[in-house]
DNA sequence: GCATCATGTTAGCACTGTAAACATTACGAG
DNA sequence: CTCGTAATGTTTACAGTGCTAACATGATGC
């Protein structure tokens, strides 16, 4: 069979070689993940859409898992950036921290498949004795904590506070995606903002 | 080919019929899930271990998905019961609520595959306008909230408080299972107990 | 005792990820 | 420029999957 006609090469001068298959595969992978809710990337289907034989991908990824890992890495990157923008837009301080948390949830809900993928496989990163690893998302979190609770310079308390906040938004994301909690902006805001009306002295803040 | 020799029937008097294949399949499924960390139940492999042909399972489950759904249901049941016992052991009040939360995380960490399965597929339950559905696990949560914050009889505030607590333990579970947070009892206690050291009046929970 | 239904069986389909062997192109050294 | 080699693609094949269809067996009620 001759070359598939619907080959959409990036640089389509030649025919046999693709140009930059690795990049193309990652790009298409992200697109497919964005379109569907369940992370069901098929190696063969992917290759078909790339106008390339299935096994060609093995020249660029050791296995399907390796490909997914690469996509997952792109996932945390996007998440981190999204949070960063949200934090900046909110100006700083406590509102910025709240915005960071909401951004986490909103990104997750808006990118279900990529979110699932990203956290299904353990994010590579020598997490240097420090939980959370070296990704931007976690860095945003730490910054937010420091901003809201400057009295906690470092140490366990700050770490625990960070893990607490992370767990909260992470769990909320998962539960919404699992259909357990309504995907409602007000709900998200309320849950992220804390026990909400329960604490008498902090004024309904994150805490 | 005659009947496979290693048939381990529950009631092995006859030969062709199994006795109670449905129950046996569920039991073995749970066992396999308990043994491995990743939920990779194979229909064929399962049948092989049951000493039965792969398609026999289709007499009892409409599809692999249906089988997994049944296992998932058993999952929430176990989780709920585990929480209930923990709550009772703690005596009641706030310590009981804290214990419920810790139990959630500990069960999840102790049963990774079943936990993942349970929440991967949306738990059936006509969630009657009330988020959370009708499972025992969520009921424990509501009870805990009521116990700790009796001033919230019903309404949105209590619902949000429940979702908050649920999100927290759920997220913590996932992050531990993803290898992002250490599976350390002290960490779990601290994160579950709240901002921990931040709130000045609760004394850092029962930690 | 016999029809019927529940429950098991085998054969086969379309699909998957992946390995092995082969083909084509790009590229750097003589 | 030529030519060997490495990079990148191809076809073929294998073992595995969930699932359907057609058939066999055993239990059950008239």
Tab-separated table of C-alpha atoms (C1' of nucleotides) in Angstrom:
chain	number	residue	atom	x	y	z
A	1	UNK	CA	0.000	0.000	0.000
A	2	UNK	CA	1.374	3.357	-0.932
A	3	UNK	CA	1.694	6.191	1.467
A	4	UNK	CA	-1.570	7.155	2.988
A	5	UNK	CA	-3.025	10.124	1.154
A	6	UNK	CA	-4.187	12.064	4.171
A	7	UNK	CA	-0.737	12.524	5.557
A	8	UNK	CA	-0.628	15.943	7.086
A	9	UNK	CA	3.058	16.437	7.468
A	10	UNK	CA	4.477	19.424	9.165
A	11	UNK	CA	7.067	19.645	6.461
A	12	UNK	CA	5.765	17.537	3.644
A	13	UNK	CA	8.445	17.871	1.074
A	14	UNK	CA	9.732	14.349	1.257
A	15	UNK	CA	7.429	11.445	1.634
A	16	UNK	CA	9.021	8.629	3.501
A	17	UNK	CA	10.237	10.621	6.431
A	18	UNK	CA	7.941	12.706	8.421
A	19	UNK	CA	9.875	15.713	9.547
A	20	UNK	CA	9.303	15.758	13.254
A	21	UNK	CA	7.193	12.818	14.183
A	22	UNK	CA	7.884	13.054	17.857
A	23	UNK	CA	6.580	16.574	18.155
A	24	UNK	CA	3.659	15.837	15.888
A	25	UNK	CA	2.702	12.823	17.952
A	26	UNK	CA	2.770	14.821	21.160
A	27	UNK	CA	0.748	17.626	19.645
A	28	UNK	CA	-1.886	15.317	18.262
A	29	UNK	CA	-1.913	13.386	21.521
A	30	UNK	CA	-2.718	16.530	23.448
A	31	UNK	CA	-5.423	17.421	21.000
A	32	UNK	CA	-7.024	14.018	21.261
A	33	UNK	CA	-6.866	14.151	25.031
A	34	UNK	CA	-8.542	17.532	24.989
A	35	UNK	CA	-11.369	16.202	22.871
A	36	UNK	CA	-12.284	13.174	24.882
A	37	UNK	CA	-13.041	12.773	28.535
A	38	UNK	CA	-11.443	9.391	29.040
A	39	UNK	CA	-7.737	8.947	28.435
A	40	UNK	CA	-8.005	6.328	25.737
A	41	UNK	CA	-5.106	7.128	23.486
A	42	UNK	CA	-4.537	4.282	21.101
A	43	UNK	CA	-1.083	3.931	19.679
A	44	UNK	CA	-2.414	2.640	16.416
A	45	UNK	CA	-5.160	5.201	16.111
A	46	UNK	CA	-2.715	7.942	16.832
A	47	UNK	CA	-0.338	6.702	14.179
A	48	UNK	CA	-3.162	6.383	11.702
A	49	UNK	CA	-4.121	9.992	12.146
A	50	UNK	CA	-0.522	10.981	11.794
A	51	UNK	CA	-0.407	9.213	8.465
A	52	UNK	CA	2.270	6.925	9.699
A	53	UNK	CA	2.535	3.259	10.529
A	54	UNK	CA	1.917	2.230	14.130
A	55	UNK	CA	5.405	1.011	14.781
A	56	UNK	CA	6.962	4.228	13.598
A	57	UNK	CA	6.214	5.739	16.971
A	58	UNK	CA	8.594	3.273	18.545
A	59	UNK	CA	11.454	5.176	16.993
A	60	UNK	CA	10.611	8.083	19.264
A	61	UNK	CA	9.030	6.503	22.324
A	62	UNK	CA	10.169	3.335	23.992
A	63	UNK	CA	6.598	2.314	24.656
A	64	UNK	CA	3.086	3.621	24.855
A	65	UNK	CA	3.753	4.336	28.483
A	66	UNK	CA	6.680	6.514	27.589
A	67	UNK	CA	4.514	8.518	25.240
A	68	UNK	CA	1.910	8.993	27.928
A	69	UNK	CA	4.604	10.047	30.338
A	70	UNK	CA	5.690	12.741	27.947
A	71	UNK	CA	2.135	13.963	27.625
A	72	UNK	CA	1.716	13.929	31.388
A	73	UNK	CA	4.749	16.129	31.753
A	74	UNK	CA	3.182	18.604	29.395
A	75	UNK	CA	0.132	18.374	31.612
A	76	UNK	CA	1.744	19.612	34.802
A	77	UNK	CA	3.434	22.328	32.820
A	78	UNK	CA	0.133	23.618	31.489
A	79	UNK	CA	-1.488	23.358	34.885
A	80	UNK	CA	1.298	25.309	36.512
A	81	UNK	CA	1.137	28.026	33.937
A	82	UNK	CA	-2.609	28.288	34.213
A	83	UNK	CA	-2.330	28.719	37.955
A	84	UNK	CA	0.407	31.259	37.604
A	85	UNK	CA	-1.675	33.418	35.310
A	86	UNK	CA	-4.661	33.194	37.619
A	87	UNK	CA	-2.549	34.181	40.589
A	88	UNK	CA	-1.111	37.184	38.804
A	89	UNK	CA	-4.509	38.305	37.602
A	90	UNK	CA	-5.793	38.263	41.166
A	91	UNK	CA	-3.174	40.741	42.271
A	92	UNK	CA	-1.567	38.924	45.146
A	93	UNK	CA	-2.161	38.089	48.743
A	94	UNK	CA	-5.064	36.018	49.867
A	95	UNK	CA	-7.241	36.529	46.781
A	96	UNK	CA	-4.350	35.358	44.707
A	97	UNK	CA	-4.074	32.204	46.758
A	98	UNK	CA	-7.763	31.554	46.442
A	99	UNK	CA	-7.526	32.115	42.703
A	100	UNK	CA	-4.686	29.641	42.481
A	101	UNK	CA	-6.798	26.996	44.113
A	102	UNK	CA	-9.796	27.646	41.926
A	103	UNK	CA	-7.572	27.613	38.872
A	104	UNK	CA	-6.324	24.169	39.802
A	105	UNK	CA	-9.845	22.815	39.937
A	106	UNK	CA	-10.984	24.598	36.829
A	107	UNK	CA	-8.063	23.378	34.811
A	108	UNK	CA	-8.635	19.838	35.979
A	109	UNK	CA	-12.309	19.972	35.150
A	110	UNK	CA	-11.586	21.549	31.799
A	111	UNK	CA	-8.984	18.966	30.887
A	112	UNK	CA	-10.261	15.747	32.369
A	113	UNK	CA	-8.235	13.295	30.366
A	114	UNK	CA	-4.974	15.172	30.640
A	115	UNK	CA	-5.516	15.760	34.329
A	116	UNK	CA	-6.148	12.093	34.949
A	117	UNK	CA	-3.130	11.157	32.918
A	118	UNK	CA	-0.917	13.652	34.643
A	119	UNK	CA	-1.600	12.319	38.089
A	120	UNK	CA	-2.166	8.705	37.225
A	121	UNK	CA	1.490	8.238	36.440
A	122	UNK	CA	3.706	9.522	39.154
A	123	UNK	CA	5.238	12.746	38.094
A	124	UNK	CA	8.889	12.308	37.564
A	125	UNK	CA	10.908	14.629	39.672
A	126	UNK	CA	13.441	13.832	42.298
A	127	UNK	CA	11.236	15.080	45.042
A	128	UNK	CA	14.291	15.883	47.049
A	129	UNK	CA	12.967	15.005	50.481
A	130	UNK	CA	10.407	17.656	49.787
A	131	UNK	CA	6.991	16.379	48.851
A	132	UNK	CA	5.521	17.830	45.727
A	133	UNK	CA	8.477	17.672	43.464
A	134	UNK	CA	9.763	20.471	41.345
A	135	UNK	CA	6.787	21.326	39.245
A	136	UNK	CA	5.439	24.813	38.861
A	137	UNK	CA	2.019	23.867	40.181
A	138	UNK	CA	3.417	22.948	43.559
A	139	UNK	CA	5.624	25.992	43.577
A	140	UNK	CA	2.595	28.193	43.116
A	141	UNK	CA	1.039	26.478	46.047
A	142	UNK	CA	3.990	27.106	48.321
A	143	UNK	CA	4.104	30.720	47.272
A	144	UNK	CA	0.435	31.099	48.052
A	145	UNK	CA	0.859	29.614	51.481
A	146	UNK	CA	3.732	31.902	52.269
A	147	UNK	CA	1.730	34.857	51.142
A	148	UNK	CA	-1.305	34.045	53.217
A	149	UNK	CA	0.530	32.797	56.259
A	150	UNK	CA	3.821	34.669	56.402
A	151	UNK	CA	4.269	33.627	59.990
A	152	UNK	CA	5.192	30.175	58.803
A	153	UNK	CA	8.598	30.732	57.408
A	154	UNK	CA	9.380	27.162	56.644
A	155	UNK	CA	9.367	23.884	58.371
A	156	UNK	CA	6.744	21.308	58.885
A	157	UNK	CA	3.828	23.582	59.497
A	158	UNK	CA	4.136	25.280	56.160
A	159	UNK	CA	4.642	21.973	54.440
A	160	UNK	CA	1.552	20.559	56.058
A	161	UNK	CA	-0.447	23.617	55.153
A	162	UNK	CA	0.644	23.207	51.574
A	163	UNK	CA	-0.279	19.553	51.515
A	164	UNK	CA	-3.606	20.410	53.034
A	165	UNK	CA	-4.403	22.941	50.349
A	166	UNK	CA	-3.164	20.667	47.628
A	167	UNK	CA	-5.211	17.755	48.878
A	168	UNK	CA	-8.283	19.921	48.989
A	169	UNK	CA	-8.202	21.139	45.413
A	170	UNK	CA	-6.970	17.824	44.131
A	171	UNK	CA	-9.762	15.907	45.796
A	172	UNK	CA	-12.362	18.408	44.705
A	173	UNK	CA	-11.149	18.068	41.139
A	174	UNK	CA	-11.366	14.312	41.219
A	175	UNK	CA	-14.778	14.260	42.805
A	176	UNK	CA	-16.179	16.673	40.276
A	177	UNK	CA	-14.713	14.648	37.456
A	178	UNK	CA	-16.140	11.486	38.966
A	179	UNK	CA	-19.539	13.105	38.896
A	180	UNK	CA	-19.808	13.127	42.657
A	181	UNK	CA	-19.862	16.869	43.050
A	182	UNK	CA	-21.554	19.330	40.742
A	183	UNK	CA	-19.308	21.313	38.483
A	184	UNK	CA	-20.637	24.601	39.711
A	185	UNK	CA	-18.457	27.709	40.064
A	186	UNK	CA	-20.123	28.725	43.297
A	187	UNK	CA	-19.573	25.311	44.797
A	188	UNK	CA	-15.966	25.327	43.744
A	189	UNK	CA	-15.404	28.735	45.214
A	190	UNK	CA	-17.088	27.794	48.454
A	191	UNK	CA	-15.273	24.529	48.916
A	192	UNK	CA	-11.905	25.967	48.021
A	193	UNK	CA	-12.378	28.966	50.226
A	194	UNK	CA	-12.542	26.713	53.240
A	195	UNK	CA	-14.929	25.487	55.804
A	196	UNK	CA	-16.749	28.571	54.850
A	197	UNK	CA	-18.837	30.305	57.456
A	198	UNK	CA	-17.871	27.753	60.030
A	199	UNK	CA	-14.848	29.413	61.442
A	200	UNK	CA	-15.848	32.323	63.514
A	201	UNK	CA	-12.657	34.305	63.622
A	202	UNK	CA	-10.984	34.052	60.289
A	203	UNK	CA	-13.987	35.439	58.503
A	204	UNK	CA	-14.633	32.575	56.177
A	205	UNK	CA	-11.267	32.553	54.702
A	206	UNK	CA	-9.280	29.634	53.710
A	207	UNK	CA	-9.617	28.636	56.343
B	1	UNK	CA	-10.259	-30.377	25.772
B	2	UNK	CA	-11.743	-31.675	28.962
B	3	UNK	CA	-12.440	-29.566	31.960
B	4	UNK	CA	-9.438	-27.833	33.264
B	5	UNK	CA	-7.951	-29.804	36.111
B	6	UNK	CA	-7.309	-26.933	38.460
B	7	UNK	CA	-10.931	-26.077	38.808
B	8	UNK	CA	-11.424	-24.947	42.353
B	9	UNK	CA	-15.151	-24.959	42.598
B	10	UNK	CA	-16.936	-23.770	45.649
B	11	UNK	CA	-19.225	-26.725	45.407
B	12	UNK	CA	-17.465	-29.128	43.142
B	13	UNK	CA	-19.850	-32.004	43.007
B	14	UNK	CA	-21.026	-31.486	39.462
B	15	UNK	CA	-18.584	-30.552	36.810
B	16	UNK	CA	-20.107	-28.594	34.030
B	17	UNK	CA	-21.879	-26.081	36.173
B	18	UNK	CA	-20.053	-24.104	38.674
B	19	UNK	CA	-22.323	-23.547	41.599
B	20	UNK	CA	-22.217	-19.840	42.059
B	21	UNK	CA	-19.983	-18.338	39.460
B	22	UNK	CA	-21.130	-14.803	40.002
B	23	UNK	CA	-20.187	-14.773	43.659
B	24	UNK	CA	-16.950	-16.608	42.988
B	25	UNK	CA	-15.994	-14.108	40.313
B	26	UNK	CA	-16.621	-11.175	42.602
B	27	UNK	CA	-14.681	-12.765	45.430
B	28	UNK	CA	-11.712	-13.580	43.272
B	29	UNK	CA	-11.905	-10.148	41.687
B	30	UNK	CA	-11.626	-8.510	45.081
B	31	UNK	CA	-8.738	-10.740	45.995
B	32	UNK	CA	-6.871	-9.912	42.801
B	33	UNK	CA	-7.505	-6.229	43.303
B	34	UNK	CA	-6.161	-6.474	46.813
B	35	UNK	CA	-2.992	-8.115	45.579
B	36	UNK	CA	-2.039	-5.666	42.880
B	37	UNK	CA	-1.716	-1.934	42.960
B	38	UNK	CA	-3.032	-1.247	39.493
B	39	UNK	CA	-6.575	-2.219	38.605
B	40	UNK	CA	-5.759	-4.552	35.751
B	41	UNK	CA	-8.415	-7.171	36.009
B	42	UNK	CA	-8.466	-9.259	32.874
B	43	UNK	CA	-11.694	-10.987	32.048
B	44	UNK	CA	-9.865	-13.914	30.559
B	45	UNK	CA	-7.338	-14.208	33.340
B	46	UNK	CA	-10.058	-14.085	35.900
B	47	UNK	CA	-11.984	-16.826	34.181
B	48	UNK	CA	-8.844	-18.909	33.887
B	49	UNK	CA	-8.275	-18.776	37.613
B	50	UNK	CA	-11.879	-19.645	38.204
B	51	UNK	CA	-11.413	-22.736	36.100
B	52	UNK	CA	-14.023	-21.562	33.693
B	53	UNK	CA	-14.086	-20.374	30.134
B	54	UNK	CA	-13.827	-16.654	29.555
B	55	UNK	CA	-17.241	-16.263	28.048
B	56	UNK	CA	-18.946	-17.964	30.954
B	57	UNK	CA	-18.727	-14.705	32.845
B	58	UNK	CA	-21.035	-13.120	30.318
B	59	UNK	CA	-23.864	-15.191	31.749
B	60	UNK	CA	-23.552	-13.185	34.944
B	61	UNK	CA	-22.240	-9.825	33.873
B	62	UNK	CA	-23.291	-7.914	30.805
B	63	UNK	CA	-19.741	-6.726	30.193
B	64	UNK	CA	-16.421	-6.300	31.861
B	65	UNK	CA	-17.578	-2.870	32.872
B	66	UNK	CA	-20.561	-4.335	34.652
B	67	UNK	CA	-18.300	-6.646	36.595
B	68	UNK	CA	-16.085	-3.765	37.599
B	69	UNK	CA	-19.128	-1.795	38.613
B	70	UNK	CA	-20.158	-4.585	40.929
B	71	UNK	CA	-16.704	-4.646	42.459
B	72	UNK	CA	-16.772	-0.895	42.843
B	73	UNK	CA	-20.005	-1.130	44.737
B	74	UNK	CA	-18.396	-3.571	47.111
B	75	UNK	CA	-15.621	-1.019	47.416
B	76	UNK	CA	-17.742	1.800	48.770
B	77	UNK	CA	-19.444	-0.638	51.070
B	78	UNK	CA	-16.135	-1.712	52.573
B	79	UNK	CA	-14.943	1.837	52.844
B	80	UNK	CA	-18.105	2.901	54.619
B	81	UNK	CA	-17.885	0.077	57.063
B	82	UNK	CA	-14.254	0.759	57.777
B	83	UNK	CA	-15.051	4.372	58.534
B	84	UNK	CA	-17.967	3.434	60.698
B	85	UNK	CA	-15.852	1.167	62.842
B	86	UNK	CA	-13.177	3.823	63.173
B	87	UNK	CA	-15.744	6.403	64.195
B	88	UNK	CA	-17.245	4.157	66.822
B	89	UNK	CA	-13.866	3.239	68.213
B	90	UNK	CA	-13.068	6.904	68.651
B	91	UNK	CA	-16.041	7.442	70.889
B	92	UNK	CA	-17.793	10.306	69.188
B	93	UNK	CA	-17.559	14.049	68.742
B	94	UNK	CA	-14.599	15.662	67.098
B	95	UNK	CA	-12.135	12.807	67.635
B	96	UNK	CA	-14.622	10.561	65.945
B	97	UNK	CA	-14.826	12.890	62.979
B	98	UNK	CA	-11.083	13.056	62.742
B	99	UNK	CA	-10.902	9.279	62.921
B	100	UNK	CA	-13.404	8.998	60.115
B	101	UNK	CA	-11.241	11.129	57.895
B	102	UNK	CA	-8.088	9.236	58.698
B	103	UNK	CA	-9.901	5.973	58.110
B	104	UNK	CA	-10.876	7.135	54.641
B	105	UNK	CA	-7.283	7.803	53.734
B	106	UNK	CA	-5.958	4.677	55.331
B	107	UNK	CA	-8.455	2.490	53.593
B	108	UNK	CA	-7.670	4.098	50.268
B	109	UNK	CA	-3.945	3.666	50.738
B	110	UNK	CA	-4.413	0.091	51.870
B	111	UNK	CA	-6.611	-0.799	48.926
B	112	UNK	CA	-5.195	1.177	46.031
B	113	UNK	CA	-6.726	-0.742	43.175
B	114	UNK	CA	-10.154	-1.041	44.687
B	115	UNK	CA	-10.128	2.588	45.702
B	116	UNK	CA	-9.207	3.672	42.209
B	117	UNK	CA	-11.857	1.453	40.735
B	118	UNK	CA	-14.493	2.630	43.142
B	119	UNK	CA	-14.108	6.246	42.234
B	120	UNK	CA	-13.080	5.857	38.632
B	121	UNK	CA	-16.539	4.727	37.653
B	122	UNK	CA	-19.209	7.031	38.901
B	123	UNK	CA	-20.907	5.415	41.774
B	124	UNK	CA	-24.419	4.478	40.853
B	125	UNK	CA	-26.913	5.991	43.155
B	126	UNK	CA	-29.685	8.346	42.362
B	127	UNK	CA	-27.982	11.143	44.091
B	128	UNK	CA	-31.303	12.712	44.797
B	129	UNK	CA	-30.355	16.349	44.357
B	130	UNK	CA	-27.938	15.753	47.202
B	131	UNK	CA	-24.352	15.371	46.186
B	132	UNK	CA	-22.615	12.321	47.494
B	133	UNK	CA	-25.237	9.738	46.825
B	134	UNK	CA	-26.544	7.221	49.258
B	135	UNK	CA	-23.426	5.381	50.238
B	136	UNK	CA	-22.418	4.777	53.815
B	137	UNK	CA	-19.121	6.558	53.402
B	138	UNK	CA	-20.823	9.831	52.634
B	139	UNK	CA	-23.330	9.274	55.396
B	140	UNK	CA	-20.503	8.925	57.883
B	141	UNK	CA	-19.180	12.196	56.637
B	142	UNK	CA	-22.447	14.009	57.116
B	143	UNK	CA	-22.808	12.557	60.571
B	144	UNK	CA	-19.324	13.711	61.459
B	145	UNK	CA	-20.038	17.208	60.273
B	146	UNK	CA	-23.234	17.369	62.255
B	147	UNK	CA	-21.449	16.163	65.302
B	148	UNK	CA	-18.640	18.657	65.093
B	149	UNK	CA	-20.729	21.565	63.946
B	150	UNK	CA	-24.192	21.039	65.392
B	151	UNK	CA	-25.056	24.641	64.677
B	152	UNK	CA	-25.418	23.778	61.024
B	153	UNK	CA	-28.608	21.879	60.978
B	154	UNK	CA	-28.874	21.508	57.272
B	155	UNK	CA	-28.698	23.643	54.224
B	156	UNK	CA	-25.885	24.772	52.072
B	157	UNK	CA	-23.347	25.443	54.749
B	158	UNK	CA	-23.401	21.921	56.030
B	159	UNK	CA	-23.316	20.576	52.518
B	160	UNK	CA	-20.297	22.676	51.683
B	161	UNK	CA	-18.571	21.650	54.862
B	162	UNK	CA	-19.150	18.038	53.964
B	163	UNK	CA	-17.812	18.517	50.461
B	164	UNK	CA	-14.821	20.301	51.875
B	165	UNK	CA	-13.972	17.450	54.212
B	166	UNK	CA	-14.602	14.889	51.526
B	167	UNK	CA	-12.407	16.674	49.029
B	168	UNK	CA	-9.637	16.901	51.566
B	169	UNK	CA	-9.413	13.223	52.406
B	170	UNK	CA	-10.092	12.182	48.857
B	171	UNK	CA	-7.345	14.356	47.485
B	172	UNK	CA	-4.915	13.295	50.146
B	173	UNK	CA	-5.626	9.672	49.322
B	174	UNK	CA	-5.025	10.192	45.647
B	175	UNK	CA	-1.852	12.146	46.166
B	176	UNK	CA	-0.422	9.532	48.469
B	177	UNK	CA	-1.297	6.799	46.017
B	178	UNK	CA	0.273	8.808	43.220
B	179	UNK	CA	3.466	8.937	45.236
B	180	UNK	CA	3.244	12.679	45.662
B	181	UNK	CA	2.847	12.652	49.406
B	182	UNK	CA	4.535	10.281	51.798
B	183	UNK	CA	2.384	7.567	53.253
B	184	UNK	CA	3.185	8.583	56.780
B	185	UNK	CA	0.662	8.337	59.633
B	186	UNK	CA	1.777	11.588	61.143
B	187	UNK	CA	1.434	13.411	57.866
B	188	UNK	CA	-1.997	11.968	57.350
B	189	UNK	CA	-3.101	12.971	60.803
B	190	UNK	CA	-1.754	16.450	60.379
B	191	UNK	CA	-3.247	17.094	56.982
B	192	UNK	CA	-6.615	15.670	57.916
B	193	UNK	CA	-6.773	17.530	61.181
B	194	UNK	CA	-6.813	20.772	59.273
B	195	UNK	CA	-4.598	23.691	58.868
B	196	UNK	CA	-2.907	22.321	61.920
B	197	UNK	CA	-1.199	24.727	64.158
B	198	UNK	CA	-2.722	27.496	62.166
B	199	UNK	CA	-5.952	27.429	64.004
B	200	UNK	CA	-5.145	28.537	67.442
B	201	UNK	CA	-8.150	27.327	69.312
B	202	UNK	CA	-8.634	23.753	68.280
B	203	UNK	CA	-5.265	22.746	69.568
B	204	UNK	CA	-4.229	21.064	66.384
B	205	UNK	CA	-6.814	18.389	66.487
B	206	UNK	CA	-6.345	15.163	68.260
B	207	UNK	CA	-2.828	14.940	67.052
C	1	DG	C1'	-40.456	-37.983	30.624
C	2	DC	C1'	-39.896	-34.162	28.203
C	3	DA	C1'	-39.581	-29.201	26.961
C	4	DT	C1'	-37.397	-25.226	28.583
C	5	DC	C1'	-34.245	-22.288	30.640
C	6	DA	C1'	-30.019	-21.279	32.920
C	7	DT	C1'	-25.448	-21.854	32.424
C	8	DG	C1'	-21.573	-23.598	30.590
C	9	DT	C1'	-18.460	-24.500	26.016
C	10	DT	C1'	-15.666	-23.580	21.542
C	11	DA	C1'	-14.663	-20.806	17.437
C	12	DG	C1'	-13.844	-16.610	15.683
C	13	DC	C1'	-13.760	-11.331	15.020
C	14	DA	C1'	-11.705	-6.940	15.533
C	15	DC	C1'	-8.769	-4.754	18.203
C	16	DT	C1'	-4.465	-3.780	21.045
C	17	DG	C1'	0.795	-3.089	22.192
C	18	DT	C1'	5.034	-4.669	20.657
C	19	DA	C1'	9.149	-7.269	18.484
C	20	DA	C1'	11.812	-8.532	14.286
C	21	DA	C1'	13.326	-7.962	9.860
C	22	DC	C1'	13.568	-5.053	6.035
C	23	DA	C1'	13.457	-0.359	3.304
C	24	DT	C1'	14.425	4.296	2.669
C	25	DT	C1'	16.410	8.588	3.530
C	26	DA	C1'	19.774	11.954	5.772
C	27	DC	C1'	24.375	12.962	6.873
C	28	DG	C1'	29.263	13.156	7.779
C	29	DA	C1'	33.972	11.430	6.359
C	30	DG	C1'	37.111	10.225	2.753
D	1	DC	C1'	30.825	13.563	-4.995
D	2	DT	C1'	30.531	9.019	-3.004
D	3	DC	C1'	29.673	5.928	0.170
D	4	DG	C1'	28.984	3.753	4.777
D	5	DT	C1'	26.239	4.322	8.651
D	6	DA	C1'	22.720	5.935	11.606
D	7	DA	C1'	18.075	7.600	11.845
D	8	DT	C1'	13.655	6.825	10.695
D	9	DG	C1'	10.222	4.764	8.369
D	10	DT	C1'	7.584	0.036	6.637
D	11	DT	C1'	5.488	-4.682	6.668
D	12	DT	C1'	4.669	-8.828	8.959
D	13	DA	C1'	3.642	-11.451	12.812
D	14	DC	C1'	2.566	-12.718	17.679
D	15	DA	C1'	0.215	-12.888	21.882
D	16	DG	C1'	-3.141	-10.733	24.237
D	17	DT	C1'	-7.822	-8.348	24.906
D	18	DG	C1'	-13.254	-7.827	25.181
D	19	DC	C1'	-16.976	-9.653	23.000
D	20	DT	C1'	-20.535	-12.257	19.775
D	21	DA	C1'	-22.619	-16.279	17.830
D	22	DA	C1'	-23.667	-20.942	17.763
D	23	DC	C1'	-23.747	-25.002	20.244
D	24	DA	C1'	-23.703	-28.335	24.556
D	25	DT	C1'	-24.987	-29.599	29.021
D	26	DG	C1'	-27.391	-29.796	33.178
D	27	DA	C1'	-31.276	-28.509	36.236
D	28	DT	C1'	-36.234	-27.636	36.789
D	29	DG	C1'	-41.200	-27.652	36.362
D	30	DC	C1'	-45.349	-29.384	33.697
